[in-house]
Amino acid sequence: MKNIESLIDLAGQHVKKIQANKADATACLADDILRSQLDDHDETTSFESIFGMFFNPSEDRLSIRRHTEIIVLEAWLRHPSRPHIIDFDSSSDKTTIFNPLKQAIIDTILPTQPWAKRLQSFAAEKSAVETSDEDDLRRLRLMNVAGLNLLSHLERIDPSSSGRAEQKLILSLTSCLVSFTDPREEWSSQEASELSHSLLNALLRLSRAEPQRFRSFVTVLLEQHVKALFAKTKNPAITSQGRKAIVVASTNYLINDPENELKPWKFHHVYVVTMFRWILENLDATSIEAHWPLLIPPLLALIDDASTLFKIRGCELLILFLTKVPSPLLERTGLGEVFQNALMPCLLYLPSLTPENESTAILETTYEALFALNRQLFPGHKHRRSRIKGFDKLVRDGIFKGYAHAGENVRIAELLVKKMTDLVNEMGIDSAKHLKVKPSLPPSPGPKKLDLVFPDDNFKAYNTFALTSIVRAICDGIPSPAQGVSSRY
């Protein structure tokens, strides 16, 4: 036990260095421990006695002490001889030790309030994040990787332990692992993503082999996590069945409720958005229809949120959703119009009211979502006229209005010209009607400003490309004398 106590001291010093930005990898600690401490291990030290020293329920799960415990236990199990000296009297003894340990790790690394605070700081102003908060988050990020490594070690020691666990623990473990599958998340990384995917594949191997069992499992995740956390974020435009509401209900009863109570998915349980993405990625068209009432409210809640960060996530998830949903289902439920009404206001998140970087990000994603929605609502030649009508609306209420309000901003102007090019390519000859429109546009950015921002004349190049696309579309749409005049005209 003396060695373990010295490991705890060593780990505590290392964690403090991480927080002070003087150490940047948990692996460095593990290597030091393996070289200097674990080679001289005491084989009489049992796993039960080691675990008994850690994870005091009354301890702050985000404390340096908890971080230290995870690192020490992970390093202790990492030692080559360790799995061979862990001995239990029966499989029930393993379950008694392993399952509480897994739950303690889950409770520690599941992304919640500290990361929600981080996202709120990003949404307000990135520079507003306190240095001390950055230090804490750096430490927590490394603790997450150590926790996932620890779960991986436990799985290798007893591969069947997760299968013997209660449904509640399996759901908790899945929720935790899913939270780290996207390496773009603040609390995740490429390493954390790879570890979580590997553990998920092992955990859900049996469920995936039986489609009905997997669908039931996803349903439980949707009901117990996604639906529960989005339940208070009401949208009057839809019914409880996820269809367009004929009569828009009043939401006055929610006005006095604090936003953090209405949106726990935004202010505390931020992992649920990543979970929702994973669920959408793993549903097929049949499952989408079966889970329809559980999927629509979260999509609209994210798109309608005031934060551009969550709006962008909502648009990304809608694009993913539209790749799975059958076109007749969108038409039958009337949600095409609901989604369009939610997305169109995002096109007016323009400078100077919206910071330039946020504006370009949300415009890019919103246009892509609207393109995808229009294509999915009106697929094929049969619905071409309706599809063109939708693109016409995008030109008038998106491109022209955006340019009129923020055309002097070079980056916004460049993005709008690119999107106009995409629209022309979608519409073909039908885009020619907009040549006669002369919107109230601001003066073009001057050459000096262009030279400062785009020394390689990107903006001029995009303008030229857009004009070329228009000319090509018009020429392609004019029938030759041999062809005669198409019935389309």
Coordinates of C-alpha atoms in Angstrom, one line a residue:
M1 CA 0.0 0.0 0.0
K2 CA 3.0 2.3 0.5
N3 CA 3.6 2.3 -3.2
I4 CA 0.0 3.3 -3.9
E5 CA 0.2 6.2 -1.5
S6 CA 3.4 7.5 -3.1
L7 CA 1.6 7.2 -6.5
I8 CA -1.2 9.3 -5.3
D9 CA 1.2 12.0 -4.2
L10 CA 3.0 11.9 -7.5
A11 CA -0.2 12.0 -9.4
G12 CA -1.5 14.9 -7.4
Q13 CA 1.7 16.9 -8.2
H14 CA 1.3 16.1 -11.9
V15 CA -2.4 17.2 -12.0
K16 CA -1.4 20.5 -10.4
K17 CA 1.2 20.9 -13.2
I18 CA -1.5 20.2 -15.8
Q19 CA -3.7 22.9 -14.3
A20 CA -0.8 25.3 -14.3
N21 CA -0.1 24.5 -18.0
K22 CA 3.3 23.0 -17.1
A23 CA 2.4 19.5 -18.2
D24 CA 0.2 18.6 -21.2
A25 CA -0.2 14.8 -21.2
T26 CA -1.5 12.2 -18.8
A27 CA 0.7 9.7 -20.6
C28 CA 3.8 11.4 -19.3
L29 CA 2.6 10.7 -15.7
A30 CA 1.8 7.1 -16.5
D31 CA 5.2 6.5 -18.0
D32 CA 6.9 8.1 -15.0
I33 CA 4.9 6.0 -12.7
L34 CA 5.5 2.8 -14.6
R35 CA 9.3 3.4 -14.5
S36 CA 9.7 4.7 -11.0
Q37 CA 7.0 3.1 -9.0
L38 CA 5.1 0.2 -10.4
D39 CA 8.1 -2.0 -11.3
D40 CA 8.5 -2.5 -7.6
H41 CA 4.9 -3.4 -7.0
D42 CA 3.5 -5.2 -4.0
E43 CA 1.8 -8.3 -5.3
T44 CA -0.2 -8.7 -2.1
T45 CA -2.0 -5.5 -2.8
S46 CA -5.5 -6.5 -4.0
F47 CA -7.6 -4.7 -6.5
E48 CA -10.4 -4.5 -3.8
S49 CA -8.1 -2.7 -1.4
I50 CA -6.9 -0.3 -4.2
F51 CA -10.5 0.5 -5.1
G52 CA -11.5 0.9 -1.5
M53 CA -9.1 3.9 -1.3
F54 CA -10.8 5.7 -4.1
F55 CA -14.0 7.3 -5.3
N56 CA -15.4 8.6 -2.0
P57 CA -19.1 9.4 -2.8
S58 CA -18.9 12.6 -0.8
E59 CA -16.0 13.9 -2.8
D60 CA -16.4 16.5 -5.6
R61 CA -16.4 14.5 -8.8
L62 CA -14.5 17.2 -10.6
S63 CA -11.9 17.8 -8.0
I64 CA -8.1 17.4 -8.4
R65 CA -8.4 14.4 -5.9
R66 CA -10.8 12.6 -8.2
H67 CA -8.6 13.3 -11.2
T68 CA -5.6 11.9 -9.3
E69 CA -7.5 8.8 -8.4
I70 CA -8.4 8.1 -12.0
I71 CA -4.9 8.6 -13.2
V72 CA -3.4 6.4 -10.5
L73 CA -5.8 3.5 -11.0
E74 CA -5.4 3.7 -14.8
A75 CA -1.6 3.7 -14.5
W76 CA -1.8 0.8 -11.9
L77 CA -3.9 -1.3 -14.3
R78 CA -1.7 -0.3 -17.2
H79 CA 1.3 -2.2 -15.7
P80 CA 1.9 -5.5 -17.7
S81 CA 1.7 -7.7 -14.7
R82 CA -1.4 -6.2 -13.2
P83 CA -4.2 -8.1 -15.0
H84 CA -2.5 -11.4 -13.9
I85 CA -2.5 -10.6 -10.2
I86 CA -6.1 -9.4 -10.0
D87 CA -7.9 -12.2 -8.5
F88 CA -11.6 -12.6 -7.4
D89 CA -13.4 -15.4 -5.7
S90 CA -16.2 -15.4 -8.2
S91 CA -17.7 -13.5 -11.1
S92 CA -20.2 -11.9 -8.7
D93 CA -17.2 -10.4 -6.8
K94 CA -16.0 -8.8 -10.1
T95 CA -19.5 -7.3 -10.7
T96 CA -19.6 -6.0 -7.2
I97 CA -16.3 -4.1 -7.7
F98 CA -16.4 -3.3 -11.5
N99 CA -19.9 -2.0 -11.8
P100 CA -19.7 0.6 -9.1
L101 CA -16.3 1.6 -10.4
K102 CA -17.6 2.1 -13.9
Q103 CA -20.5 4.2 -12.6
A104 CA -18.1 6.4 -10.6
I105 CA -16.0 6.9 -13.8
I106 CA -19.1 7.7 -15.8
D107 CA -20.3 10.3 -13.2
T108 CA -16.9 11.9 -13.2
I109 CA -16.2 12.3 -17.0
L110 CA -19.8 12.8 -18.4
P111 CA -19.7 16.3 -19.9
T112 CA -22.1 18.6 -17.9
Q113 CA -22.0 22.0 -16.2
P114 CA -18.3 23.1 -16.6
W115 CA -18.6 22.4 -20.3
A116 CA -22.0 24.1 -20.6
K117 CA -20.4 27.2 -19.0
R118 CA -17.6 27.0 -21.6
L119 CA -20.1 26.9 -24.5
Q120 CA -21.9 29.9 -23.0
S121 CA -18.6 31.8 -22.9
F122 CA -18.0 30.9 -26.5
A123 CA -21.5 32.0 -27.4
A124 CA -21.0 35.4 -25.7
E125 CA -17.4 36.1 -26.5
K126 CA -14.5 33.7 -26.8
S127 CA -12.1 36.1 -25.1
A128 CA -14.4 36.2 -22.0
V129 CA -13.3 32.8 -20.9
E130 CA -11.3 33.1 -17.7
T131 CA -7.7 31.9 -17.6
S132 CA -8.5 29.9 -14.5
D133 CA -11.4 28.2 -16.4
E134 CA -9.1 27.3 -19.2
D135 CA -6.8 25.7 -16.8
D136 CA -9.6 23.7 -15.2
L137 CA -10.9 22.6 -18.6
R138 CA -7.5 21.5 -19.8
R139 CA -7.3 19.3 -16.7
L140 CA -10.8 17.9 -17.2
R141 CA -10.1 17.1 -20.8
L142 CA -7.1 15.0 -19.9
M143 CA -9.1 13.5 -17.0
N144 CA -11.7 12.4 -19.6
V145 CA -9.1 10.5 -21.6
A146 CA -7.7 8.9 -18.5
G147 CA -11.3 7.8 -17.5
L148 CA -11.9 6.3 -21.0
N149 CA -8.6 4.5 -20.8
L150 CA -9.6 3.2 -17.4
L151 CA -12.9 1.9 -18.7
S152 CA -11.0 0.2 -21.6
H153 CA -8.6 -1.5 -19.1
L154 CA -11.6 -2.8 -17.1
E155 CA -13.2 -4.1 -20.3
R156 CA -10.0 -6.0 -21.2
I157 CA -9.7 -7.5 -17.7
D158 CA -13.3 -8.7 -17.7
P159 CA -14.8 -8.5 -21.3
S160 CA -18.2 -9.8 -20.2
S161 CA -18.7 -7.5 -17.3
S162 CA -20.7 -4.9 -19.3
G163 CA -22.9 -7.7 -20.6
R164 CA -23.8 -8.8 -17.1
A165 CA -24.5 -5.2 -15.9
E166 CA -27.9 -3.9 -15.2
Q167 CA -29.8 -2.1 -18.0
K168 CA -29.4 1.2 -16.1
L169 CA -25.6 0.9 -16.0
I170 CA -25.5 -0.1 -19.7
L171 CA -27.5 3.0 -20.6
S172 CA -25.3 5.2 -18.4
L173 CA -22.2 3.8 -20.0
T174 CA -23.6 4.2 -23.5
S175 CA -24.6 7.8 -22.8
C176 CA -21.1 8.6 -21.5
L177 CA -19.3 6.9 -24.4
V178 CA -21.5 8.5 -27.1
S179 CA -20.7 11.9 -25.6
F180 CA -17.1 11.6 -26.8
T181 CA -17.7 10.2 -30.3
D182 CA -17.4 13.6 -31.9
P183 CA -13.7 14.9 -31.7
R184 CA -14.9 18.4 -32.5
E185 CA -16.6 18.8 -29.1
E186 CA -14.8 20.9 -26.5
W187 CA -14.6 18.0 -24.0
S188 CA -13.4 15.4 -26.5
S189 CA -10.4 14.8 -28.7
Q190 CA -9.3 12.4 -31.5
E191 CA -7.9 10.0 -28.8
A192 CA -11.1 10.2 -26.8
S193 CA -13.2 9.7 -29.9
E194 CA -11.3 6.6 -30.9
L195 CA -11.5 5.1 -27.4
S196 CA -15.2 5.7 -27.1
H197 CA -16.0 4.2 -30.5
S198 CA -14.0 1.1 -29.7
L199 CA -15.8 0.7 -26.3
L200 CA -19.2 1.3 -27.9
N201 CA -18.6 -1.3 -30.6
A202 CA -17.8 -3.9 -27.9
L203 CA -20.7 -2.8 -25.7
L204 CA -23.3 -2.8 -28.5
R205 CA -22.1 -5.7 -30.5
L206 CA -24.9 -8.0 -29.4
S207 CA -27.6 -5.3 -29.8
R208 CA -26.5 -4.4 -33.3
A209 CA -26.7 -8.1 -34.3
E210 CA -30.5 -7.9 -33.5
P211 CA -32.1 -4.9 -35.3
Q212 CA -35.2 -5.0 -33.1
R213 CA -33.2 -5.1 -29.9
F214 CA -31.0 -2.2 -31.1
R215 CA -34.1 -0.1 -32.0
S216 CA -35.5 -0.7 -28.6
F217 CA -32.3 0.4 -27.0
V218 CA -32.2 3.6 -29.1
T219 CA -35.9 4.3 -28.1
V220 CA -34.9 4.1 -24.4
L221 CA -32.0 6.6 -25.0
L222 CA -34.4 8.9 -26.8
E223 CA -37.1 8.7 -24.1
Q224 CA -34.9 8.8 -21.0
H225 CA -32.3 11.3 -22.1
V226 CA -33.2 13.3 -25.2
K227 CA -36.9 13.7 -24.7
A228 CA -36.5 14.2 -20.9
L229 CA -34.0 17.1 -21.4
F230 CA -35.9 18.8 -24.2
A231 CA -39.3 18.3 -22.7
K232 CA -39.7 21.9 -21.4
T233 CA -38.5 23.5 -24.6
K234 CA -41.9 23.8 -26.3
N235 CA -42.5 24.7 -29.9
P236 CA -46.0 25.9 -30.7
A237 CA -45.6 25.2 -34.4
I238 CA -45.8 21.4 -33.9
T239 CA -48.1 18.9 -32.2
S240 CA -47.1 16.3 -29.7
Q241 CA -46.9 13.8 -32.6
G242 CA -44.3 15.9 -34.4
R243 CA -46.7 17.3 -37.1
K244 CA -47.4 20.8 -38.2
A245 CA -49.9 22.5 -35.8
I246 CA -53.1 23.8 -37.4
V247 CA -53.7 26.1 -34.5
V248 CA -50.6 27.6 -32.9
A249 CA -50.8 27.1 -29.2
S250 CA -49.9 29.9 -26.7
T251 CA -46.7 29.6 -24.7
N252 CA -47.3 32.5 -22.3
Y253 CA -47.1 30.1 -19.4
L254 CA -43.4 29.7 -20.1
I255 CA -42.4 33.4 -20.2
N256 CA -41.5 33.7 -16.5
D257 CA -39.5 30.5 -16.4
P258 CA -35.7 31.0 -16.3
E259 CA -34.0 29.8 -19.5
N260 CA -31.6 27.5 -17.6
E261 CA -34.7 25.6 -16.3
L262 CA -36.3 25.4 -19.7
K263 CA -33.1 24.3 -21.5
P264 CA -31.1 21.8 -19.3
W265 CA -29.6 20.5 -22.6
K266 CA -28.0 23.9 -23.0
F267 CA -27.0 24.9 -19.5
H268 CA -26.1 21.6 -17.9
H269 CA -26.4 18.3 -19.8
V270 CA -24.6 19.5 -23.0
Y271 CA -23.6 16.0 -23.9
V272 CA -27.2 15.3 -25.1
V273 CA -26.7 17.1 -28.4
T274 CA -23.8 14.8 -29.2
M275 CA -25.9 11.8 -28.2
F276 CA -28.7 13.1 -30.4
R277 CA -26.3 13.3 -33.4
W278 CA -25.1 9.7 -32.7
I279 CA -28.7 8.5 -32.6
L280 CA -29.5 10.1 -35.9
E281 CA -26.4 8.6 -37.5
N282 CA -27.6 5.1 -36.4
L283 CA -31.2 5.3 -37.4
D284 CA -32.5 4.1 -40.8
A285 CA -35.6 5.4 -42.6
T286 CA -37.9 2.9 -40.9
S287 CA -36.6 3.9 -37.5
I288 CA -36.9 7.6 -38.3
E289 CA -40.6 7.2 -38.9
A290 CA -41.1 5.1 -35.8
H291 CA -39.4 7.6 -33.6
W292 CA -40.7 10.7 -35.3
P293 CA -42.4 12.4 -32.3
L294 CA -39.1 12.1 -30.3
L295 CA -36.9 13.5 -33.1
I296 CA -38.7 16.7 -34.3
P297 CA -38.8 18.7 -31.0
P298 CA -35.0 18.6 -30.4
L299 CA -34.3 19.6 -34.0
L300 CA -36.5 22.6 -33.8
A301 CA -35.3 23.6 -30.3
L302 CA -31.7 23.7 -31.4
I303 CA -32.5 25.7 -34.6
D304 CA -34.7 28.2 -32.7
D305 CA -32.2 28.8 -29.9
A306 CA -30.8 32.3 -29.6
S307 CA -27.2 31.1 -29.5
T308 CA -25.6 30.9 -33.0
L309 CA -23.5 28.0 -31.6
F310 CA -26.6 25.8 -31.0
K311 CA -28.4 27.1 -34.2
I312 CA -25.4 25.8 -36.2
R313 CA -25.6 22.4 -34.5
G314 CA -29.3 22.3 -35.2
C315 CA -28.8 23.0 -38.9
E316 CA -26.1 20.3 -39.1
L317 CA -28.4 17.8 -37.4
L318 CA -31.2 18.7 -39.7
I319 CA -29.0 18.1 -42.8
L320 CA -28.2 14.7 -41.3
F321 CA -31.8 14.0 -40.6
L322 CA -32.9 14.9 -44.1
T323 CA -30.6 12.2 -45.5
K324 CA -32.6 9.6 -43.7
V325 CA -36.2 10.9 -43.9
P326 CA -38.5 9.8 -46.8
S327 CA -39.8 12.8 -48.8
P328 CA -43.5 11.7 -48.5
L329 CA -43.2 11.7 -44.8
L330 CA -42.0 15.3 -44.8
E331 CA -45.0 16.2 -47.0
R332 CA -47.5 14.2 -45.0
T333 CA -46.5 15.8 -41.7
G334 CA -46.4 19.3 -43.0
L335 CA -43.0 19.9 -41.5
G336 CA -41.3 21.1 -44.6
E337 CA -42.8 24.5 -44.0
V338 CA -42.1 24.4 -40.3
F339 CA -38.4 23.8 -40.9
Q340 CA -38.3 26.5 -43.5
N341 CA -39.9 29.0 -41.2
A342 CA -37.3 28.1 -38.5
L343 CA -34.4 28.4 -40.9
M344 CA -35.1 31.5 -42.9
P345 CA -34.6 34.0 -40.0
C346 CA -31.0 32.5 -39.6
L347 CA -30.1 34.1 -42.9
L348 CA -30.4 37.6 -41.3
Y349 CA -27.7 36.9 -38.7
L350 CA -25.5 39.5 -40.3
P351 CA -22.9 42.0 -39.2
S352 CA -22.8 44.3 -37.4
L353 CA -25.4 42.8 -35.0
T354 CA -23.8 39.4 -35.4
P355 CA -19.9 39.0 -35.2
E356 CA -18.5 38.3 -38.6
N357 CA -17.1 34.8 -37.8
E358 CA -20.4 33.7 -36.3
S359 CA -22.3 35.2 -39.2
T360 CA -20.3 33.3 -41.9
A361 CA -20.6 30.1 -39.9
I362 CA -24.3 30.2 -39.5
L363 CA -25.0 31.4 -43.0
E364 CA -22.9 28.6 -44.5
T365 CA -24.7 25.9 -42.5
T366 CA -28.2 27.5 -42.9
Y367 CA -28.0 27.7 -46.7
E368 CA -26.8 24.1 -46.9
A369 CA -29.8 23.1 -44.7
L370 CA -32.2 25.0 -46.8
F371 CA -30.8 23.5 -50.0
A372 CA -31.1 20.0 -48.6
L373 CA -34.7 20.7 -47.3
N374 CA -35.8 22.0 -50.7
R375 CA -34.3 19.0 -52.6
Q376 CA -35.9 16.6 -50.1
L377 CA -39.3 18.2 -50.2
F378 CA -39.5 18.4 -54.0
P379 CA -37.4 15.6 -55.5
G380 CA -37.1 14.6 -59.1
H381 CA -38.5 16.2 -62.3
K382 CA -42.1 15.9 -61.2
H383 CA -41.6 18.5 -58.5
R384 CA -39.2 20.7 -60.4
R385 CA -41.5 23.8 -60.5
S386 CA -42.0 23.6 -56.7
R387 CA -38.3 23.2 -56.2
I388 CA -37.5 26.2 -58.3
K389 CA -40.1 28.2 -56.4
G390 CA -38.3 27.4 -53.2
F391 CA -34.9 28.4 -54.6
D392 CA -36.5 31.7 -55.9
K393 CA -37.4 32.5 -52.3
L394 CA -33.8 31.8 -51.2
V395 CA -32.5 34.3 -53.8
R396 CA -35.0 37.0 -52.9
D397 CA -35.2 36.7 -49.1
G398 CA -31.7 35.3 -48.6
I399 CA -29.1 36.4 -51.1
F400 CA -30.5 39.8 -52.0
K401 CA -31.6 40.8 -48.5
G402 CA -28.3 39.6 -47.1
Y403 CA -26.3 41.6 -49.6
A404 CA -28.5 44.7 -49.1
H405 CA -27.8 44.6 -45.3
A406 CA -24.2 43.5 -45.2
G407 CA -22.8 43.6 -48.7
E408 CA -20.0 46.0 -47.6
N409 CA -18.6 43.2 -45.4
V410 CA -16.2 41.4 -47.8
R411 CA -16.4 38.0 -46.2
I412 CA -20.2 38.1 -46.2
A413 CA -20.3 39.3 -49.8
E414 CA -18.0 36.5 -50.8
L415 CA -20.1 33.8 -49.1
L416 CA -23.3 35.2 -50.7
V417 CA -21.8 35.2 -54.2
K418 CA -20.7 31.6 -53.6
K419 CA -24.2 30.6 -52.5
M420 CA -25.7 32.5 -55.5
T421 CA -23.5 30.4 -57.8
D422 CA -24.8 27.2 -56.1
L423 CA -28.4 28.4 -56.6
V424 CA -27.8 29.2 -60.3
N425 CA -26.4 25.7 -60.8
E426 CA -29.5 24.3 -59.1
M427 CA -32.0 26.4 -61.0
G428 CA -30.4 26.5 -64.5
I429 CA -32.2 28.7 -67.0
D430 CA -34.8 29.6 -64.3
S431 CA -32.3 31.7 -62.6
A432 CA -32.3 34.2 -65.5
K433 CA -35.5 35.8 -64.1
H434 CA -33.4 37.3 -61.3
L435 CA -31.2 39.3 -63.7
K436 CA -34.0 41.8 -64.1
V437 CA -34.2 42.4 -60.4
K438 CA -32.2 45.4 -59.2
P439 CA -32.1 45.2 -55.4
S440 CA -30.9 48.1 -53.3
L441 CA -27.3 47.1 -52.9
P442 CA -24.6 48.9 -51.0
P443 CA -21.5 50.0 -52.8
S444 CA -19.1 47.2 -53.6
P445 CA -16.1 46.9 -51.3
G446 CA -13.3 49.2 -52.5
P447 CA -10.1 47.8 -54.1
K448 CA -8.0 48.9 -51.1
K449 CA -10.2 47.0 -48.6
L450 CA -10.2 44.0 -50.9
D451 CA -6.4 44.0 -51.2
L452 CA -6.1 44.1 -47.4
V453 CA -8.5 41.1 -46.9
F454 CA -8.0 39.1 -50.0
P455 CA -4.6 39.8 -51.6
D456 CA -5.2 37.0 -54.1
D457 CA -8.5 38.6 -55.4
N458 CA -10.7 35.7 -54.1
F459 CA -13.7 38.0 -54.1
K460 CA -13.3 39.0 -57.7
A461 CA -12.8 35.4 -58.7
Y462 CA -16.1 34.3 -57.1
N463 CA -17.9 37.2 -58.8
T464 CA -16.5 36.0 -62.1
F465 CA -17.4 32.4 -61.4
A466 CA -20.9 33.4 -60.5
L467 CA -21.4 35.4 -63.7
T468 CA -19.9 32.5 -65.7
S469 CA -22.4 30.1 -64.1
I470 CA -25.3 32.4 -65.0
V471 CA -24.2 32.6 -68.6
R472 CA -23.7 28.9 -68.9
A473 CA -27.1 28.2 -67.3
I474 CA -28.8 30.5 -69.7
C475 CA -27.0 29.1 -72.7
D476 CA -27.8 25.5 -71.7
G477 CA -31.5 26.4 -71.3
I478 CA -31.9 27.9 -74.8
P479 CA -32.9 25.2 -77.2
S480 CA -31.2 24.9 -80.6
P481 CA -33.3 25.3 -83.8
A482 CA -32.9 21.5 -84.3
Q483 CA -34.4 20.8 -80.9
G484 CA -37.3 23.1 -81.2
V485 CA -38.9 24.8 -78.2
S486 CA -39.4 22.6 -75.2
S487 CA -42.8 22.3 -73.7
R488 CA -41.3 23.5 -70.5
Y489 CA -41.4 27.1 -71.9

